[in-house]
Every structure is written in structure tokens, then in C-alpha cells.
Amino acid sequence: MNIEETINEVKEEFQEMFAEAHDSESLEKLRIRFLGKNGRVKKLYGKMGSIPDESKPVLGKELNKLKQQITRQLEVRQEKIEEEKKKQQLEEERIDVTLPGTRIKTGSQHPLSLVTEELEDIFISMGFKIAEGPEVEDEYYNFKALNIPEDHPARDLQDTLYLDDLYLLRTHTSPVQVRTMEKTKPPIKIIAPGRVYRADELDASHSPVFHQLEGLVVDDKITFGDLKGTISIMVEQIFGEEHSVRFRPSYFPFTEPSAEVDVSCIVCEGKGCSLCSRTGWLEIMGSGMVHPKVLSMSDIDPRSYSGFAFGMGIDRIALLKYGIDDIRLLQENDRRFLQQFK
Ligand code: DAH
């Protein structure tokens, strides 16, 4: 077969195969088969040496043309394939900007956080600093240093969650009083909000885990009047000016005298309803003048200094403030409930 015929044969073979090649992979295979190092066209060039000189220019041209044609055809189809691919991709990724968007759900602060922050702001505005103490406490700070006697019911296994003979989960934030007095000398003016634990069953008004806010002021010439003034301002700000406060004599081992603080009922305004058990008053905290023994156990001389202290349940304040009747709502994290506090 002469070289001319071979050229035509290669041309035909290419066109036949090209007609079937519709993806990049088959095109690449064709390129290798025809234009590759050992490809058909390369081989034809090899044969050029063995043909008579006068035929070389014509056949050479013919061969060049064939090579260019194959190259061009392959390129054009490859471009087409790529274009097609891009189109398809754009089509698939098309976004309908007129469709309604999906709303991102935003959270809100938990009512307990809201009340805690509000209380902190109130006390900070009166010059208090925030103090902290550990939730795993030892008996000394939780009981002994607060003048709570060995046989006090609070020390009972039924009320306190003990971890071992020495350590327990603090049952109140009052141990932060002691830790603060040990570290700092008067004047002291702190609040200590935090989590506390009791061996209580969970029901509408009790929880084994709840929150308290402790307050302690120690300086020279601190009086019960200072306690009353401070608490009255706090109650006014948290519940509103229309509410009155009353101090009722009470007993706590770590204060003397001690008083329970009541606020006029937020539902009936003192007329008497089921929330306040017809008394017109709601108990919101314990308080009193720091017991001299407590001061001296923490190395503060009760002859030079006096102080007042108070402790309230933050959960209870939140329940009263927002009119919630079940403490469990504060722990279940039901979004329908929490969303109301946005
Ligand atoms: N620690 C007490 C309790 O958990 C509350 C309390 C009463 C704290 C009187 C005080 C206080 O600081 O002076 O029931």
C-alpha cells in the first residue's frame, strides 16, 4: 500500500472513531492513538524517509494537514464538552432567589441568667463586688465556720449531699462569706451568686439543684439599718417601687439578730391570695447581722467590725418576678417556655 493510501486510511479511521467519541476520555484515547508518540500520524511521518524526493512536498503537506485537522477536531469537541459540563453545573447549582429563606433560629437568655444579671447589676451599682467559691465544699466552710452546730438538722444526710466524710456539695452560698473574710480584710462588700445542692426530691417548688445569691458587708459601724436600706433598694428595683418589704425576726446560726425578708405579694398586693397563703407576704430571703463568732473564726475582730449578710434563692426570685408556678420549668429547657423571655 502506498503512503497516500495509508494517509487516507488513517483519515477515515479517525473520522469513524471520532464520530463515536463524545466524552473527554474517548477524545484523549483518540489523541494518543493518532497523535501520540507511537501514534498513527507519527508513524506516517516516519515513513516519509522512504518515499521519492519529488513526492515529499505534496505528501508532507498532506500529512501536516491531517495532523492539524485531527488536532483541531479534537480541540473543538473537547471545548464543547467542557462548555456543556459547565452549563449543566450552572443549571444544577441554580438558586431561586425568589424562594422564601429559611429562618435562622436565635436563642434567648435563660430567665435565671436574666434575673442573676439583673441582681448583679443592682448590687454592683451599690458598690458590691462579685465573689465566687467552689461548689464542692468541705464541712468547715459549709457548716462549722458558719457556726452551724454538729447536731443541726442541715448537717443531716437527709438534707446534704455528702461526697465523703469531709467533702460535700455546698448547700448554700454562705461558705463564700467565710472564704472572702479569710482572704480580705474589711471593708468587705460582696455578693456571691451560684449553684447550690440539697438532698431534695424534684417537685414544683423544690429542686436538688438551685441557685442562691449571697451578700456580705463588713466594715466598722455597719448596722441593721444598712441591711434594711440595701435590701429595700434591691426589692424596689427587681419587683417595682409599689412593693413593700418587711423584716421578720428569725433564726440562723450565722447571724444575730436574724431576719427573714418578705415582699408584699406580687399577685394580690397584700390582700391575700393562694400564692401568699392568704398572708399578703412572700418570703424572699434570710438575713441578719453577722454573728460575732463567725467574724472571729475568720480572724475579723468583732469588737472593731460588724457586718450584715443575706441569702436569697435566685430561682425563687425568677419564679415570682415572671409569675412562673413550677421550678421545673427553669430546668427543662423547653424552647416554647424559654422563647417567652426574648
Ligand atoms: N444560707 C441560708 C440558707 O441557705 C440563707 C441565709 C440566711 C444566708 C441568712 C445569709 C443569712 O447570709 O444572713 O437558707
Coordinates of C-alpha atoms and ligand atoms in Angstrom, one line a residue:
M1 CA 0.0 0.0 0.0
N2 CA 1.5 3.4 -0.9
I3 CA 1.7 6.1 1.7
E4 CA -1.0 8.2 0.1
E5 CA -3.5 5.4 0.6
T6 CA -2.3 4.9 4.2
I7 CA -2.9 8.6 4.8
N8 CA -6.4 8.3 3.5
E9 CA -6.9 5.2 5.6
V10 CA -5.8 6.9 8.8
K11 CA -8.1 9.8 7.9
E12 CA -11.0 7.6 7.5
E13 CA -10.3 5.6 10.6
F14 CA -10.0 8.7 12.6
Q15 CA -13.3 10.1 11.3
E16 CA -15.1 6.8 12.1
M17 CA -13.8 6.7 15.6
F18 CA -14.3 10.4 16.1
A19 CA -17.9 10.1 15.3
E20 CA -18.3 7.8 18.3
A21 CA -16.2 9.9 20.7
H22 CA -18.4 12.0 22.9
D23 CA -16.6 12.4 26.2
S24 CA -13.1 13.6 27.3
E25 CA -11.9 10.2 28.0
S26 CA -12.6 8.8 24.5
L27 CA -11.1 12.0 23.0
E28 CA -7.9 11.5 25.0
K29 CA -7.7 7.9 23.8
L30 CA -8.1 9.1 20.2
R31 CA -5.4 11.8 20.7
I32 CA -3.0 9.1 22.0
R33 CA -3.9 6.7 19.2
F34 CA -3.4 9.2 16.4
L35 CA -1.1 12.0 17.6
G36 CA 0.8 10.2 20.4
K37 CA 4.5 9.3 20.4
N38 CA 3.7 6.0 18.8
G39 CA 0.5 7.2 17.1
R40 CA -0.6 6.6 13.6
V41 CA 0.4 10.0 12.3
K42 CA 3.8 9.9 13.9
K43 CA 4.4 6.6 12.2
L44 CA 3.4 8.1 8.8
Y45 CA 6.0 10.8 9.3
G46 CA 8.5 8.0 9.9
K47 CA 7.6 6.6 6.5
M48 CA 8.4 9.9 4.7
G49 CA 12.1 9.0 4.6
S50 CA 11.4 6.1 2.2
I51 CA 9.5 7.9 -0.5
P52 CA 10.9 9.5 -3.6
D53 CA 12.0 13.1 -3.1
E54 CA 9.7 14.6 -5.6
S55 CA 6.6 13.3 -3.8
K56 CA 7.8 14.6 -0.4
P57 CA 6.4 18.2 -0.6
V58 CA 3.0 17.0 -1.6
L59 CA 2.7 14.2 0.8
G60 CA 4.4 16.2 3.6
K61 CA 1.7 18.9 3.2
E62 CA -1.0 16.3 3.1
L63 CA 0.3 14.7 6.3
N64 CA 0.6 18.1 8.0
K65 CA -2.9 18.9 7.1
L66 CA -4.1 15.6 8.5
K67 CA -2.3 16.3 11.8
Q68 CA -3.7 19.8 12.0
Q69 CA -7.2 18.6 11.2
I70 CA -7.2 15.8 13.8
T71 CA -5.7 18.3 16.4
R72 CA -8.4 20.9 15.6
Q73 CA -11.3 18.4 15.6
L74 CA -10.2 17.0 19.0
E75 CA -9.8 20.5 20.5
V76 CA -13.2 21.8 19.2
R77 CA -15.0 18.8 20.6
Q78 CA -13.2 19.0 23.9
E79 CA -14.2 22.6 24.3
K80 CA -17.8 21.8 23.5
I81 CA -17.8 19.0 26.1
E82 CA -16.4 21.4 28.7
E83 CA -18.9 24.1 27.9
E84 CA -21.7 21.6 28.1
K85 CA -20.4 20.4 31.5
K86 CA -20.3 24.0 32.8
K87 CA -23.8 24.7 31.6
Q88 CA -25.1 21.6 33.3
Q89 CA -23.3 22.5 36.5
L90 CA -24.8 26.0 36.5
E91 CA -28.2 24.5 35.9
E92 CA -27.8 22.2 38.8
E93 CA -26.5 24.8 41.2
R94 CA -29.0 27.4 40.2
I95 CA -30.5 29.2 43.2
D96 CA -34.0 30.6 43.0
V97 CA -33.5 33.9 44.8
T98 CA -37.3 34.4 44.9
L99 CA -37.8 31.4 47.2
P100 CA -38.5 32.3 50.9
G101 CA -35.4 31.9 53.0
T102 CA -35.0 29.5 56.0
R103 CA -35.1 31.5 59.2
I104 CA -32.2 31.1 61.5
K105 CA -33.5 30.4 65.0
T106 CA -31.9 32.7 67.6
G107 CA -31.8 31.8 71.2
S108 CA -32.5 33.9 74.1
Q109 CA -31.2 34.3 77.6
H110 CA -32.5 31.9 80.2
P111 CA -34.8 33.6 82.8
L112 CA -32.3 32.5 85.5
S113 CA -29.5 34.3 83.7
L114 CA -31.7 37.3 83.2
V115 CA -32.5 37.6 86.9
T116 CA -29.0 36.8 88.0
E117 CA -27.6 39.6 85.8
E118 CA -30.3 42.0 86.9
L119 CA -29.5 41.3 90.6
E120 CA -25.7 41.6 89.9
D121 CA -26.3 45.0 88.2
I122 CA -28.4 46.2 91.1
F123 CA -25.8 45.3 93.7
I124 CA -22.8 46.4 91.6
S125 CA -24.5 49.8 91.3
M126 CA -24.4 49.9 95.2
G127 CA -20.7 49.2 95.2
F128 CA -20.7 45.4 95.7
K129 CA -18.1 43.2 94.1
I130 CA -18.8 39.6 92.8
A131 CA -17.1 36.8 94.7
E132 CA -17.0 33.1 93.9
G133 CA -16.5 29.9 95.8
P134 CA -16.3 26.2 95.0
E135 CA -19.5 24.0 94.6
V136 CA -17.6 21.1 96.2
E137 CA -17.1 22.4 99.7
D138 CA -15.8 21.0 102.9
E139 CA -17.7 20.8 106.1
Y140 CA -15.7 23.5 107.7
Y141 CA -16.8 26.2 105.2
N142 CA -20.3 24.9 104.7
F143 CA -21.1 24.4 108.4
K144 CA -18.5 24.9 111.1
A145 CA -17.2 28.3 110.2
L146 CA -20.8 29.5 109.9
N147 CA -21.5 28.5 113.5
I148 CA -23.8 25.7 112.4
P149 CA -23.6 23.1 115.3
E150 CA -22.8 19.4 114.8
D151 CA -26.3 18.4 115.6
H152 CA -28.0 20.9 113.3
P153 CA -30.6 19.2 111.0
A154 CA -28.9 20.8 108.0
R155 CA -25.9 18.6 108.6
D156 CA -28.1 15.6 108.3
L157 CA -27.6 13.1 105.4
Q158 CA -31.2 13.7 104.5
D159 CA -30.6 17.4 103.7
T160 CA -27.0 17.4 102.5
L161 CA -25.3 15.6 99.6
Y162 CA -22.0 14.4 101.0
L163 CA -19.3 13.2 98.7
D164 CA -17.3 11.6 101.5
D165 CA -16.6 12.2 105.2
L166 CA -15.1 15.6 104.5
Y167 CA -16.4 16.9 101.2
L168 CA -20.0 17.8 100.2
L169 CA -21.9 19.7 97.6
R170 CA -22.4 23.1 99.2
T171 CA -26.0 23.5 100.5
H172 CA -25.9 27.3 100.3
T173 CA -23.7 30.1 99.1
S174 CA -22.9 31.2 102.7
P175 CA -19.5 29.5 102.7
V176 CA -18.3 32.2 100.2
Q177 CA -18.8 34.6 103.1
V178 CA -16.1 32.7 105.1
R179 CA -13.8 32.3 102.2
T180 CA -14.0 36.0 101.4
M181 CA -13.4 37.1 105.1
E182 CA -10.4 34.8 105.3
K183 CA -8.8 36.3 102.2
T184 CA -9.8 40.0 102.6
K185 CA -9.9 42.4 105.5
P186 CA -12.7 44.9 105.9
P187 CA -14.2 46.9 104.2
I188 CA -15.9 43.9 102.5
K189 CA -18.8 44.3 100.2
I190 CA -19.5 41.3 98.1
I191 CA -22.3 39.2 96.5
A192 CA -21.8 35.6 95.6
P193 CA -24.3 34.1 93.1
G194 CA -24.0 30.4 92.4
R195 CA -25.4 26.9 92.3
V196 CA -26.2 25.0 95.5
Y197 CA -27.4 21.5 96.2
R198 CA -29.8 19.8 98.6
A199 CA -30.9 16.2 99.0
D200 CA -34.4 17.2 97.9
E201 CA -36.8 15.4 95.5
L202 CA -37.7 17.5 92.5
D203 CA -41.2 18.8 92.6
A204 CA -43.0 22.1 91.6
S205 CA -41.3 24.0 94.4
H206 CA -38.2 22.0 95.3
S207 CA -35.1 21.0 93.3
P208 CA -31.9 19.2 94.3
V209 CA -30.0 21.9 92.4
F210 CA -30.9 25.5 92.6
H211 CA -29.3 28.9 92.8
Q212 CA -28.6 31.4 95.5
L213 CA -27.2 34.9 95.8
E214 CA -25.3 35.6 99.0
G215 CA -24.4 39.1 100.2
L216 CA -21.9 40.2 102.8
V217 CA -20.9 43.6 104.1
V218 CA -18.4 44.0 106.8
D219 CA -16.9 47.3 108.0
D220 CA -16.8 49.4 111.1
K221 CA -20.2 50.7 112.2
I222 CA -22.4 48.6 109.9
T223 CA -25.9 48.4 111.3
F224 CA -29.2 46.6 110.8
G225 CA -30.3 49.9 109.1
D226 CA -27.7 49.4 106.4
L227 CA -29.1 45.9 105.8
K228 CA -32.7 47.3 105.5
G229 CA -31.7 50.1 103.2
T230 CA -29.7 47.7 100.9
I231 CA -32.5 45.1 100.7
S232 CA -35.2 47.7 100.2
I233 CA -33.4 49.2 97.2
M234 CA -32.9 45.7 95.7
V235 CA -36.6 44.8 96.1
E236 CA -37.8 48.0 94.7
Q237 CA -35.6 47.6 91.6
I238 CA -36.3 44.0 91.0
F239 CA -40.0 43.9 91.7
G240 CA -41.0 47.6 91.3
E241 CA -41.4 50.5 93.6
E242 CA -45.0 49.6 94.5
H243 CA -43.8 46.7 96.6
S244 CA -43.1 46.9 100.2
V245 CA -40.6 45.0 102.3
R246 CA -40.8 43.7 105.8
F247 CA -38.3 42.2 108.1
R248 CA -39.5 39.4 110.3
P249 CA -37.5 38.1 113.3
S250 CA -36.0 34.7 112.6
Y251 CA -33.1 32.4 113.4
F252 CA -29.9 31.5 111.6
P253 CA -26.8 30.2 113.4
F254 CA -24.5 32.6 111.5
T255 CA -26.4 35.8 112.1
E256 CA -27.6 37.6 115.3
P257 CA -30.1 39.1 115.2
S258 CA -31.6 37.3 112.2
A259 CA -34.5 38.2 110.0
E260 CA -36.5 36.8 107.2
V261 CA -37.3 39.3 104.4
D262 CA -40.8 39.3 102.9
V263 CA -42.0 41.3 99.9
S264 CA -45.7 42.2 99.5
C265 CA -47.4 39.6 97.4
I266 CA -46.8 40.2 93.7
V267 CA -50.2 38.7 92.8
C268 CA -52.6 40.2 95.3
E269 CA -50.6 43.2 96.5
G270 CA -51.1 42.2 100.1
K271 CA -54.8 41.4 100.0
G272 CA -54.2 37.7 100.4
C273 CA -54.3 35.0 97.7
S274 CA -53.3 31.4 97.3
L275 CA -49.7 32.3 96.2
C276 CA -49.0 34.0 99.6
S277 CA -51.2 31.6 101.5
R278 CA -53.6 34.5 102.4
T279 CA -50.8 36.3 104.3
G280 CA -50.2 39.1 101.7
W281 CA -46.5 38.5 102.0
L282 CA -43.9 36.3 100.2
E283 CA -40.7 35.2 101.9
I284 CA -37.7 36.0 99.7
M285 CA -34.5 35.7 101.8
G286 CA -32.8 35.2 105.0
S287 CA -30.6 37.9 106.5
G288 CA -29.1 39.3 109.7
M289 CA -26.1 40.8 111.4
V290 CA -23.1 38.5 111.0
H291 CA -22.6 36.6 114.2
P292 CA -19.5 37.7 116.2
K293 CA -18.4 34.1 116.4
V294 CA -18.4 33.9 112.6
L295 CA -16.3 37.1 112.3
S296 CA -13.8 35.9 114.8
M297 CA -13.5 32.4 113.3
S298 CA -12.4 34.2 110.1
D299 CA -10.0 36.4 112.0
I300 CA -12.0 39.5 112.0
D301 CA -12.3 41.2 115.4
P302 CA -16.0 41.6 116.3
R303 CA -15.1 44.4 118.6
S304 CA -13.8 46.6 115.7
Y305 CA -16.1 45.4 112.9
S306 CA -19.7 44.4 112.3
G307 CA -21.5 43.2 109.2
F308 CA -24.7 42.1 107.7
A309 CA -25.4 39.2 105.4
F310 CA -28.2 37.9 103.3
G311 CA -29.0 35.0 101.1
M312 CA -31.8 34.5 98.6
G313 CA -32.9 31.9 96.2
I314 CA -32.4 33.2 92.6
D315 CA -34.8 30.6 91.2
R316 CA -37.5 31.8 93.6
I317 CA -37.0 35.4 92.7
A318 CA -37.3 34.4 89.0
L319 CA -40.5 32.4 89.6
L320 CA -42.0 35.4 91.5
K321 CA -40.8 38.0 89.1
Y322 CA -42.1 36.3 86.0
G323 CA -45.1 34.6 87.5
I324 CA -43.9 31.1 86.9
D325 CA -45.5 28.5 89.1
D326 CA -43.2 25.5 88.7
I327 CA -39.4 25.4 89.3
R328 CA -39.1 22.5 86.9
L329 CA -39.8 24.9 84.0
L330 CA -36.5 26.5 84.8
Q331 CA -34.6 23.2 84.2
E332 CA -36.4 21.5 81.3
N333 CA -35.2 23.9 78.6
D334 CA -38.4 23.7 76.7
R335 CA -37.9 26.2 73.8
R336 CA -41.6 27.2 73.9
F337 CA -41.1 28.3 77.5
L338 CA -37.7 29.9 77.0
Q339 CA -38.8 31.9 74.0
Q340 CA -41.1 34.0 76.1
F341 CA -38.1 35.7 77.7
K342 CA -36.8 37.3 74.5
Ligands
DAH1 N1 -27.8 30.3 103.9 C1 -29.2 30.4 104.2 C2 -30.0 29.3 103.5 O1 -29.5 28.7 102.6 C3 -29.7 31.7 103.8 C4 -29.2 32.9 104.5 C5 -29.8 33.3 105.7 C6 -28.0 33.5 104.2 C7 -29.3 34.3 106.4 C8 -27.5 34.5 104.9 C9 -28.2 35.0 106.0 O2 -26.4 35.2 104.6 O3 -27.7 36.0 106.8 O4 -31.1 29.0 103.9

